[in-house]
Short mmCIF file of C-alpha atoms and ligand atoms in Angstrom, two decimals:
data_model
loop_
_atom_site.label_atom_id
_atom_site.label_comp_id
_atom_site.label_asym_id
_atom_site.label_seq_id
_atom_site.Cartn_x
_atom_site.Cartn_y
_atom_site.Cartn_z
CA MET A 1 -22.15 6.44 -6.87
CA THR A 2 -25.63 6.62 -5.45
CA LEU A 3 -28.32 8.81 -6.97
CA LEU A 4 -28.09 11.12 -3.98
CA ASP A 5 -24.34 11.50 -4.48
CA PHE A 6 -24.99 12.22 -8.10
CA ILE A 7 -27.52 14.92 -7.31
CA ASN A 8 -25.24 16.44 -4.69
CA ARG A 9 -22.44 16.61 -7.18
CA LEU A 10 -24.69 18.01 -9.84
CA LEU A 11 -25.60 20.80 -7.45
CA GLY A 12 -21.98 21.35 -6.61
CA ARG A 13 -22.52 20.38 -2.99
CA GLN A 14 -20.05 17.56 -2.92
CA LYS A 15 -16.62 17.10 -4.44
CA PRO A 16 -15.92 13.76 -6.10
CA SER A 17 -13.91 11.60 -3.71
CA GLY A 18 -11.05 11.25 -6.19
CA THR A 19 -10.51 15.01 -6.07
CA LEU A 20 -10.58 14.93 -2.28
CA ALA A 21 -8.04 12.12 -2.30
CA ARG A 22 -5.69 14.15 -4.46
CA GLN A 23 -6.01 17.25 -2.31
CA ARG A 24 -5.45 15.31 0.90
CA LEU A 25 -2.45 13.53 -0.57
CA GLN A 26 -0.89 16.78 -1.78
CA LEU A 27 -0.90 18.00 1.78
CA VAL A 28 0.25 14.82 3.46
CA LEU A 29 3.04 14.18 0.94
CA ALA A 30 4.34 17.71 1.39
CA HIS A 31 4.59 17.09 5.12
CA ASP A 32 6.05 13.60 4.77
CA ARG A 33 8.70 14.82 2.35
CA SER A 34 9.71 17.90 4.32
CA ASP A 35 10.22 15.81 7.43
CA LEU A 36 9.34 18.85 9.55
CA ASN A 37 7.40 17.94 12.63
CA PRO A 38 4.21 19.92 13.23
CA GLU A 39 5.70 21.63 16.27
CA LEU A 40 8.66 23.02 14.32
CA LEU A 41 6.38 24.04 11.50
CA GLU A 42 4.18 25.91 13.95
CA GLN A 43 7.17 27.63 15.51
CA MET A 44 8.44 28.65 12.09
CA ARG A 45 5.00 29.95 11.18
CA ARG A 46 4.86 32.11 14.29
CA GLU A 47 8.29 33.54 13.70
CA ILE A 48 7.49 34.34 10.09
CA LEU A 49 4.32 36.16 11.13
CA GLU A 50 6.33 38.05 13.73
CA VAL A 51 8.80 39.34 11.17
CA VAL A 52 6.15 40.27 8.64
CA GLN A 53 4.08 42.05 11.28
CA ARG A 54 6.94 44.45 11.93
CA TYR A 55 6.51 45.85 8.44
CA VAL A 56 2.83 45.48 7.68
CA GLU A 57 -0.37 44.86 9.51
CA ILE A 58 -1.68 41.54 8.37
CA ASP A 59 -5.05 39.94 8.64
CA LEU A 60 -4.20 37.27 11.18
CA GLU A 61 -7.53 35.53 10.71
CA SER A 62 -6.92 34.69 7.08
CA CYS A 63 -3.17 34.03 7.22
CA ASP A 64 -2.12 30.75 5.76
CA VAL A 65 1.37 29.27 5.92
CA SER A 66 1.57 25.82 4.42
CA LEU A 67 3.77 23.32 2.68
CA GLU A 68 3.21 22.41 -0.93
CA THR A 69 4.96 19.98 -3.14
CA GLU A 70 5.34 19.54 -6.85
CA ASP A 71 7.76 17.32 -8.75
CA ARG A 72 9.25 16.26 -5.44
CA VAL A 73 10.22 19.85 -4.61
CA THR A 74 8.62 21.04 -1.42
CA ALA A 75 7.92 24.72 -0.94
CA LEU A 76 6.72 26.78 1.98
CA LEU A 77 3.87 28.99 0.86
CA ALA A 78 2.73 31.92 2.92
CA ASN A 79 -0.44 33.79 2.09
CA LEU A 80 -0.56 36.79 4.40
CA PRO A 81 -3.21 39.35 3.43
CA ILE A 82 -1.96 42.87 4.18
CA LYS A 83 -4.31 45.27 5.93
CA ARG A 84 -2.02 48.24 6.09
CA THR A 85 1.64 49.06 5.65
CA ARG A 86 3.42 50.49 8.66
CA GLU A 87 5.08 53.83 8.07
CA VAL A 88 7.98 52.91 10.31
CA PRO A 89 8.86 49.25 10.82
CA LEU A 90 8.65 48.08 14.40
CA PRO A 91 11.96 47.27 16.05
CA ARG A 92 13.31 43.75 15.99
CA SER A 93 12.54 41.65 18.99
CA GLU A 94 16.25 41.29 20.01
CA GLU A 95 16.76 45.05 19.71
CA SER A 96 13.84 45.81 21.92
CA ALA A 97 14.84 43.10 24.33
CA ALA A 98 18.28 44.69 24.53
CA GLU A 99 16.75 48.13 25.04
CA GLY A 100 14.41 46.98 27.73
CA GLY A 101 17.22 44.98 29.29
CA ALA A 102 14.83 42.09 29.81
CA ASP A 103 16.31 38.65 29.21
CA ALA A 104 13.06 36.80 29.55
CA PRO A 105 9.86 38.13 28.03
CA SER A 106 6.96 38.47 30.41
CA PRO A 107 4.63 35.49 30.35
CA GLN A 108 1.72 37.77 29.55
CA ALA A 109 3.35 39.14 26.39
CA GLU A 110 4.05 35.60 25.31
CA ALA A 111 0.47 34.52 25.81
CA ASP A 112 -0.79 37.50 23.84
CA GLU A 113 1.57 36.72 21.04
CA ALA A 114 0.59 33.07 20.97
CA ALA A 115 -3.07 34.02 20.85
CA GLY A 116 -2.23 36.07 17.80
CA GLY A 117 -4.94 38.64 18.37
CA GLY A 118 -4.66 42.36 18.87
CA ALA A 119 -0.90 42.50 18.58
CA SER A 120 -0.83 44.87 15.65
CA GLU A 121 -3.17 47.41 17.20
CA ARG A 122 -1.13 47.59 20.35
CA HIS A 123 2.11 47.99 18.44
CA GLY A 124 0.59 50.72 16.33
CA GLU A 125 -0.15 52.88 19.37
CA GLY A 126 3.22 53.73 20.72
CA GLU A 127 6.83 52.86 21.37
CA GLU A 128 5.98 51.59 24.81
CA ALA A 129 4.18 48.55 23.48
CA PRO A 130 6.05 45.28 23.94
CA ALA A 131 7.55 44.14 20.67
CA PRO A 132 6.91 40.59 19.51
CA THR A 133 9.15 38.21 21.35
CA SER A 134 10.56 34.99 20.10
CA VAL A 135 8.37 32.19 21.28
CA PRO A 136 9.91 29.22 23.06
CA ALA A 137 9.30 25.87 21.41
CA GLU A 138 7.46 24.44 24.39
CA SER A 139 4.70 27.06 24.29
CA PRO A 140 1.30 25.69 23.25
CA PRO A 141 0.69 25.69 19.51
CA GLN A 142 -1.59 28.35 18.20
CA SER A 143 -4.76 27.04 16.68
CA MET B 1 19.93 -18.61 -19.07
CA ASP B 2 22.55 -20.23 -21.23
CA ALA B 3 22.45 -17.29 -23.58
CA VAL B 4 25.71 -15.48 -24.03
CA THR B 5 24.74 -12.01 -22.96
CA SER B 6 26.68 -9.04 -24.22
CA ALA B 7 24.74 -6.17 -22.68
CA PRO B 8 24.82 -6.00 -18.89
CA ALA B 9 21.76 -7.44 -17.18
CA ARG B 10 19.03 -5.16 -15.99
CA THR B 11 18.44 -5.68 -12.30
CA ILE B 12 15.02 -4.31 -11.41
CA LEU B 13 13.56 -3.99 -7.94
CA ILE B 14 9.79 -4.36 -7.76
CA CYS B 15 8.57 -2.56 -4.67
CA SER B 16 5.64 -0.62 -3.23
CA GLY B 17 5.89 0.28 0.43
CA LYS B 18 2.40 -0.97 1.20
CA GLY B 19 1.71 -4.69 1.09
CA GLY B 20 -0.89 -6.33 -1.09
CA VAL B 21 -0.77 -3.86 -3.97
CA GLY B 22 0.37 -6.45 -6.52
CA LYS B 23 4.18 -6.67 -6.47
CA THR B 24 4.42 -10.44 -6.56
CA THR B 25 1.68 -10.76 -9.19
CA LEU B 26 3.53 -8.21 -11.31
CA THR B 27 6.89 -9.95 -10.88
CA ALA B 28 5.43 -13.29 -12.01
CA ASN B 29 3.55 -11.83 -14.97
CA LEU B 30 6.31 -9.51 -16.09
CA GLY B 31 8.85 -12.33 -15.80
CA ILE B 32 6.80 -14.61 -18.05
CA ALA B 33 6.03 -11.79 -20.51
CA LEU B 34 9.71 -10.86 -20.85
CA ALA B 35 10.63 -14.52 -21.27
CA LYS B 36 8.07 -14.80 -24.04
CA LEU B 37 9.74 -11.86 -25.77
CA GLY B 38 12.87 -14.00 -25.91
CA GLN B 39 14.72 -12.52 -22.96
CA SER B 40 16.34 -14.69 -20.34
CA VAL B 41 14.83 -13.79 -17.00
CA ALA B 42 15.56 -14.62 -13.37
CA VAL B 43 12.96 -13.76 -10.77
CA LEU B 44 14.30 -13.52 -7.24
CA ASP B 45 11.98 -13.80 -4.29
CA ALA B 46 13.43 -11.27 -1.85
CA ASP B 47 10.36 -11.36 0.37
CA PHE B 48 11.94 -13.85 2.75
CA GLY B 49 9.34 -13.28 5.44
CA LEU B 50 6.30 -14.00 3.27
CA ARG B 51 7.45 -15.82 0.17
CA ASN B 52 4.83 -16.31 -2.52
CA LEU B 53 6.48 -15.94 -5.88
CA ASP B 54 6.93 -19.73 -6.16
CA LEU B 55 3.20 -20.20 -5.68
CA LEU B 56 2.14 -17.62 -8.27
CA LEU B 57 4.44 -19.22 -10.82
CA GLY B 58 3.23 -22.73 -9.99
CA LEU B 59 6.75 -23.78 -8.99
CA GLU B 60 6.20 -24.46 -5.30
CA ASN B 61 6.64 -28.21 -5.61
CA ARG B 62 9.88 -28.06 -7.48
CA ILE B 63 12.02 -26.19 -4.97
CA VAL B 64 15.04 -28.06 -3.71
CA TYR B 65 17.49 -25.35 -2.73
CA THR B 66 17.02 -21.63 -2.11
CA ALA B 67 19.01 -18.40 -2.08
CA GLN B 68 20.09 -19.36 1.43
CA GLU B 69 22.05 -22.44 0.33
CA VAL B 70 23.54 -20.51 -2.57
CA LEU B 71 24.84 -17.87 -0.16
CA ALA B 72 26.15 -20.51 2.22
CA GLU B 73 27.84 -22.14 -0.79
CA SER B 74 26.26 -25.43 0.09
CA CYS B 75 24.89 -25.67 -3.44
CA ARG B 76 25.62 -24.15 -6.83
CA LEU B 77 23.42 -21.41 -8.25
CA ASP B 78 22.12 -23.61 -11.07
CA GLN B 79 21.06 -26.25 -8.55
CA ALA B 80 18.86 -23.73 -6.74
CA LEU B 81 17.35 -22.14 -9.85
CA VAL B 82 13.94 -23.55 -10.77
CA LYS B 83 13.36 -23.39 -14.49
CA HIS B 84 9.79 -22.85 -15.66
CA LYS B 85 8.63 -25.84 -17.73
CA GLN B 86 6.39 -24.03 -20.18
CA GLU B 87 8.59 -20.97 -20.41
CA PRO B 88 12.17 -22.16 -19.96
CA ASN B 89 13.57 -18.65 -20.50
CA LEU B 90 12.40 -17.96 -16.97
CA SER B 91 13.95 -19.26 -13.75
CA LEU B 92 13.05 -18.65 -10.12
CA LEU B 93 15.52 -18.30 -7.30
CA PRO B 94 13.36 -19.09 -4.27
CA ALA B 95 13.51 -17.28 -0.95
CA GLY B 96 15.14 -19.09 1.94
CA ASN B 97 13.97 -19.53 5.47
CA PRO B 98 12.29 -16.49 7.09
CA ARG B 99 15.12 -16.55 9.66
CA MET B 100 17.42 -15.31 6.88
CA LEU B 101 16.03 -11.87 7.68
CA GLU B 102 18.04 -11.91 10.89
CA TRP B 103 21.44 -12.11 9.28
CA LEU B 104 21.06 -11.09 5.65
CA THR B 105 23.05 -7.99 4.67
CA PRO B 106 22.92 -5.69 1.63
CA GLU B 107 26.20 -7.29 0.54
CA ASP B 108 24.57 -10.73 0.56
CA MET B 109 21.81 -9.48 -1.72
CA GLN B 110 24.36 -7.81 -4.00
CA LYS B 111 26.23 -11.09 -4.20
CA ILE B 112 23.14 -13.10 -5.19
CA VAL B 113 21.93 -10.53 -7.71
CA GLY B 114 25.45 -10.23 -9.11
CA MET B 115 25.56 -13.98 -9.72
CA LEU B 116 22.18 -13.88 -11.47
CA ALA B 117 23.17 -10.83 -13.51
CA GLU B 118 26.05 -12.80 -15.03
CA ARG B 119 23.69 -15.31 -16.60
CA PHE B 120 20.43 -13.51 -17.38
CA ASP B 121 19.21 -10.49 -19.36
CA TYR B 122 16.78 -9.46 -16.65
CA VAL B 123 16.81 -9.98 -12.91
CA LEU B 124 13.48 -9.08 -11.31
CA ILE B 125 13.62 -8.72 -7.54
CA ASP B 126 10.31 -9.14 -5.72
CA ALA B 127 10.79 -6.86 -2.71
CA PRO B 128 9.09 -7.20 0.67
CA ALA B 129 6.58 -4.57 1.76
CA GLY B 130 7.71 -1.89 4.17
CA VAL B 131 10.73 0.38 4.25
CA GLU B 132 12.80 -1.61 6.74
CA GLN B 133 15.98 -3.63 6.39
CA GLY B 134 14.48 -6.33 4.14
CA PHE B 135 13.51 -3.68 1.63
CA LYS B 136 16.83 -1.87 1.95
CA ASN B 137 18.80 -5.06 1.38
CA ALA B 138 16.89 -5.73 -1.81
CA ALA B 139 17.17 -2.12 -2.99
CA ALA B 140 20.93 -2.13 -2.44
CA ALA B 141 21.25 -4.88 -5.03
CA ALA B 142 19.12 -3.26 -7.74
CA GLY B 143 20.14 -1.04 -10.60
CA GLU B 144 16.67 0.31 -11.27
CA ALA B 145 13.22 0.09 -9.73
CA ILE B 146 9.56 -0.24 -10.49
CA VAL B 147 7.20 1.15 -7.88
CA VAL B 148 3.79 -0.51 -7.90
CA THR B 149 0.86 1.31 -6.38
CA ASN B 150 -2.93 1.33 -6.37
CA PRO B 151 -5.03 4.45 -6.90
CA GLU B 152 -5.72 4.74 -3.17
CA VAL B 153 -4.50 7.24 -0.62
CA SER B 154 -2.59 4.85 1.64
CA ALA B 155 -0.86 3.03 -1.22
CA VAL B 156 0.20 6.32 -2.81
CA ARG B 157 1.51 7.70 0.45
CA ASP B 158 3.55 4.58 1.15
CA ALA B 159 4.86 4.56 -2.40
CA ASP B 160 6.09 8.09 -1.84
CA ARG B 161 8.16 7.00 1.17
CA VAL B 162 9.76 4.26 -0.89
CA ILE B 163 10.51 6.63 -3.76
CA GLY B 164 12.26 8.97 -1.32
CA LEU B 165 14.43 6.09 -0.12
CA LEU B 166 15.21 4.90 -3.64
CA ASN B 167 16.24 8.42 -4.61
CA SER B 168 18.55 8.70 -1.63
CA MET B 169 20.08 5.31 -2.46
CA GLY B 170 20.74 6.38 -6.04
CA VAL B 171 18.56 3.71 -7.66
CA THR B 172 17.64 5.00 -11.11
CA PRO B 173 15.49 5.03 -13.15
CA VAL B 174 12.44 4.59 -10.95
CA GLN B 175 9.25 4.00 -12.90
CA LEU B 176 5.63 3.73 -11.83
CA ILE B 177 3.02 1.04 -12.38
CA LEU B 178 -0.56 1.70 -11.39
CA ASN B 179 -2.33 -1.56 -10.55
CA ARG B 180 -5.99 -2.38 -9.89
CA VAL B 181 -7.28 0.51 -11.96
CA ARG B 182 -11.08 0.67 -12.14
CA PRO B 183 -11.90 2.64 -15.29
CA LYS B 184 -15.51 3.36 -14.33
CA MET B 185 -14.64 4.76 -10.93
CA MET B 186 -11.89 6.85 -12.47
CA ALA B 187 -14.20 8.21 -15.14
CA SER B 188 -16.66 9.34 -12.48
CA GLN B 189 -13.76 10.78 -10.46
CA GLU B 190 -14.41 8.52 -7.51
CA MET B 191 -10.85 7.26 -7.79
CA LEU B 192 -7.51 9.01 -8.16
CA SER B 193 -6.81 9.32 -11.86
CA VAL B 194 -3.80 7.92 -13.66
CA ASP B 195 -2.37 11.39 -14.21
CA GLU B 196 -3.02 12.44 -10.65
CA VAL B 197 -1.06 9.53 -9.22
CA SER B 198 1.91 9.96 -11.52
CA ASP B 199 1.89 13.73 -10.87
CA LEU B 200 1.70 13.30 -7.10
CA LEU B 201 4.57 10.83 -7.10
CA ALA B 202 6.44 12.67 -9.87
CA LEU B 203 7.36 9.42 -11.58
CA PRO B 204 7.11 8.43 -15.23
CA LEU B 205 4.36 5.90 -15.81
CA LEU B 206 5.55 2.55 -17.13
CA GLY B 207 2.10 1.05 -17.32
CA LEU B 208 -1.35 0.36 -16.01
CA VAL B 209 -3.04 -2.83 -14.97
CA VAL B 210 -6.80 -2.85 -14.56
CA GLU B 211 -8.67 -4.63 -11.80
CA ASP B 212 -9.40 -8.05 -13.24
CA GLU B 213 -10.99 -11.18 -11.75
CA GLN B 214 -8.84 -13.27 -14.02
CA VAL B 215 -5.86 -12.36 -11.85
CA ILE B 216 -7.36 -14.43 -9.06
CA VAL B 217 -8.20 -17.31 -11.37
CA SER B 218 -4.64 -17.32 -12.67
CA THR B 219 -3.11 -17.29 -9.19
CA ASN B 220 -5.38 -20.16 -8.20
CA ARG B 221 -3.92 -22.14 -11.06
CA GLY B 222 -0.34 -21.04 -10.57
CA GLU B 223 -0.27 -19.83 -14.16
CA PRO B 224 0.38 -16.11 -14.62
CA LEU B 225 -2.02 -14.43 -17.05
CA THR B 226 0.79 -13.65 -19.45
CA LEU B 227 1.43 -17.38 -19.81
CA ASN B 228 -1.91 -18.58 -21.19
CA ASN B 229 -4.32 -15.68 -21.02
CA ALA B 230 -2.34 -12.69 -22.21
CA ASN B 231 -5.42 -11.21 -23.86
CA SER B 232 -7.32 -10.75 -20.64
CA PRO B 233 -7.59 -7.09 -19.56
CA ALA B 234 -4.88 -7.37 -16.90
CA GLY B 235 -2.82 -9.70 -19.09
CA ARG B 236 -2.64 -7.04 -21.79
CA GLY B 237 -1.46 -4.54 -19.20
CA TYR B 238 1.37 -6.82 -18.07
CA SER B 239 2.40 -7.65 -21.64
CA ASN B 240 2.54 -3.98 -22.60
CA ILE B 241 4.69 -3.25 -19.57
CA ALA B 242 7.16 -5.93 -20.69
CA ARG B 243 7.38 -4.43 -24.16
CA ARG B 244 7.86 -0.89 -22.85
CA LEU B 245 10.55 -2.11 -20.52
CA GLY B 246 12.37 -3.44 -23.56
CA GLY B 247 12.23 -0.01 -25.15
CA GLU B 248 9.25 -0.49 -27.45
CA ALA B 249 7.01 2.59 -27.75
CA VAL B 250 3.70 1.02 -26.80
CA PRO B 251 1.11 3.78 -26.38
CA LEU B 252 -0.39 4.19 -22.94
CA ILE B 253 -4.15 4.31 -23.08
CA ASP B 254 -5.98 5.63 -20.07
CA PRO B 255 -8.89 3.19 -19.81
CA SER B 256 -10.99 5.69 -17.89
CA LYS B 257 -10.92 8.02 -20.87
CA GLU B 258 -11.29 5.24 -23.40
CA ARG B 259 -14.60 3.77 -22.40
CA GLN B 260 -16.48 6.42 -20.58
CA GLY B 261 -20.06 5.61 -19.76
CA LEU B 262 -22.90 7.82 -20.85
CA ARG B 263 -23.41 9.14 -17.36
CA SER B 264 -19.84 10.26 -16.82
CA ARG B 265 -19.73 11.80 -20.28
CA LEU B 266 -22.81 13.74 -19.36
CA MET B 267 -21.27 14.72 -16.03
CA ASN B 268 -18.13 15.92 -17.76
CA LYS B 269 -20.17 17.98 -20.14
CA ILE B 270 -22.13 19.58 -17.32
CA ARG B 271 -18.91 20.19 -15.43
CA LYS B 272 -17.34 21.90 -18.41
CA THR B 273 -20.32 24.04 -19.39
CA THR B 274 -21.33 25.18 -15.93
CA GLY B 275 -17.99 25.10 -14.15
CA LEU B 276 -19.98 24.00 -11.12
CA PHE B 277 -17.69 21.32 -9.75
N1 LIG C 1 -4.91 -6.28 -11.28
C1 LIG C 1 -5.45 -7.01 -10.30
N2 LIG C 1 -6.76 -7.34 -10.32
C2 LIG C 1 -7.31 -8.06 -9.32
N3 LIG C 1 -6.64 -8.53 -8.27
C3 LIG C 1 -5.33 -8.26 -8.17
C4 LIG C 1 -4.65 -7.48 -9.17
N4 LIG C 1 -3.35 -7.39 -8.82
C5 LIG C 1 -3.21 -8.05 -7.65
N5 LIG C 1 -4.38 -8.58 -7.25
C6 LIG C 1 -4.63 -9.35 -6.02
O1 LIG C 1 -4.16 -8.62 -4.92
C7 LIG C 1 -3.62 -9.46 -3.93
C8 LIG C 1 -2.22 -9.04 -3.55
O2 LIG C 1 -1.35 -9.22 -4.63
P1 LIG C 1 0.21 -9.53 -4.44
O3 LIG C 1 0.81 -9.58 -5.80
O4 LIG C 1 0.40 -10.71 -3.56
O5 LIG C 1 0.65 -8.21 -3.67
P2 LIG C 1 2.05 -7.89 -2.94
O6 LIG C 1 3.08 -8.81 -3.47
O7 LIG C 1 2.30 -6.46 -3.30
O8 LIG C 1 1.81 -8.06 -1.48
C9 LIG C 1 -3.69 -10.86 -4.48
O9 LIG C 1 -4.80 -11.51 -3.94
C10 LIG C 1 -3.84 -10.64 -5.97
O10 LIG C 1 -4.54 -11.69 -6.57
MG1 LIG C 2 4.39 -10.14 -2.36
#
């Protein structure tokens, strides 16, 4: 450890590299063990958010869905801060699809959903708003 | 090896995933240490691609036959076994030609290990790196396993892959050895700690071996540390592992906590009082 490192750590600016190693390993081992590819994980994440958003408005910016592992048991952890509870849950995507009689969701609705922004406000306004649709696997991952 | 053994032999796979973490060094040292405790020990070089166990034991010039001839039944097992001169409780069954990899099956490995298990108390199997067929063959023949790793991210990750495979193959128990521990770096938290590694991998810790120059000196000579220099820092680690393996309750001392320097003690104190980092 150089003197500069030492000072940085003393000031709390820098984590010791051993701690970083542990944190990075915790993440990578959880992924290795679950054997879920990132694409599937992303798809699952989007679908979970979709379901939760029917019941509550969540703060999409600070949502975190991740894998964690302890004692070789891997768990999916979702931290979804709630902004507001909906008085009436939004309809399920299949229900609304059946109502609207549309087999394929419009590309625009899909793009909006993938972008993750503004969905809750629109849904809050009225029954006319397009409900969240299931997102096909080949759509670009949300970042 | 002439001992009449009542209890069934313990067949132990020594593996790691990543190469170069210290499997072969451990196999040689543990073999000698167990032999010194009065156990009859066979060490089997199952790293057919990159055999080295003969060299670390100083037996490279005494090989006549290998596991290959034993399997082909062109020689008897006792003709292929190389008995250690200074420590006759230990014998090596050398690896055959690297081309063995092309045809060797799990059943072949089970056959060899089964033959050794009839005559020895311990059979230590030095596994190849990786998680491919060579590793799987060796694992299929083992009753239990020791996973060797270093306190480094890549070694720990690879160890985790191997542990997953061992679990799915039903090899049990699987125990952990942390090799090349640097107490100073651990004390200043610039290295994964002993507890962190065993927690991450969720394995019970069988022992620690510190980073020690004497390991290199001993491999140069072809004399494992446990043979003539068991009091060196790494030699003590290997000897303690042998005793624990035999069921003795040898306390595990975390060297990073034992001899903390002034600076890291100070750091710890600051960390605790301020909660800064
Ligand atoms: N505790 C240790 N201290 C210092 N060097 C070590 C230690 N353990 C292993 N080594 C060195 O690491 C290298 C790889 O060891 P080896 O046993 O051949 O690994 P593997 O069989 O896992 O590929 C060798 O050069 C060996 O001397
Ligand atoms: Mg080796």
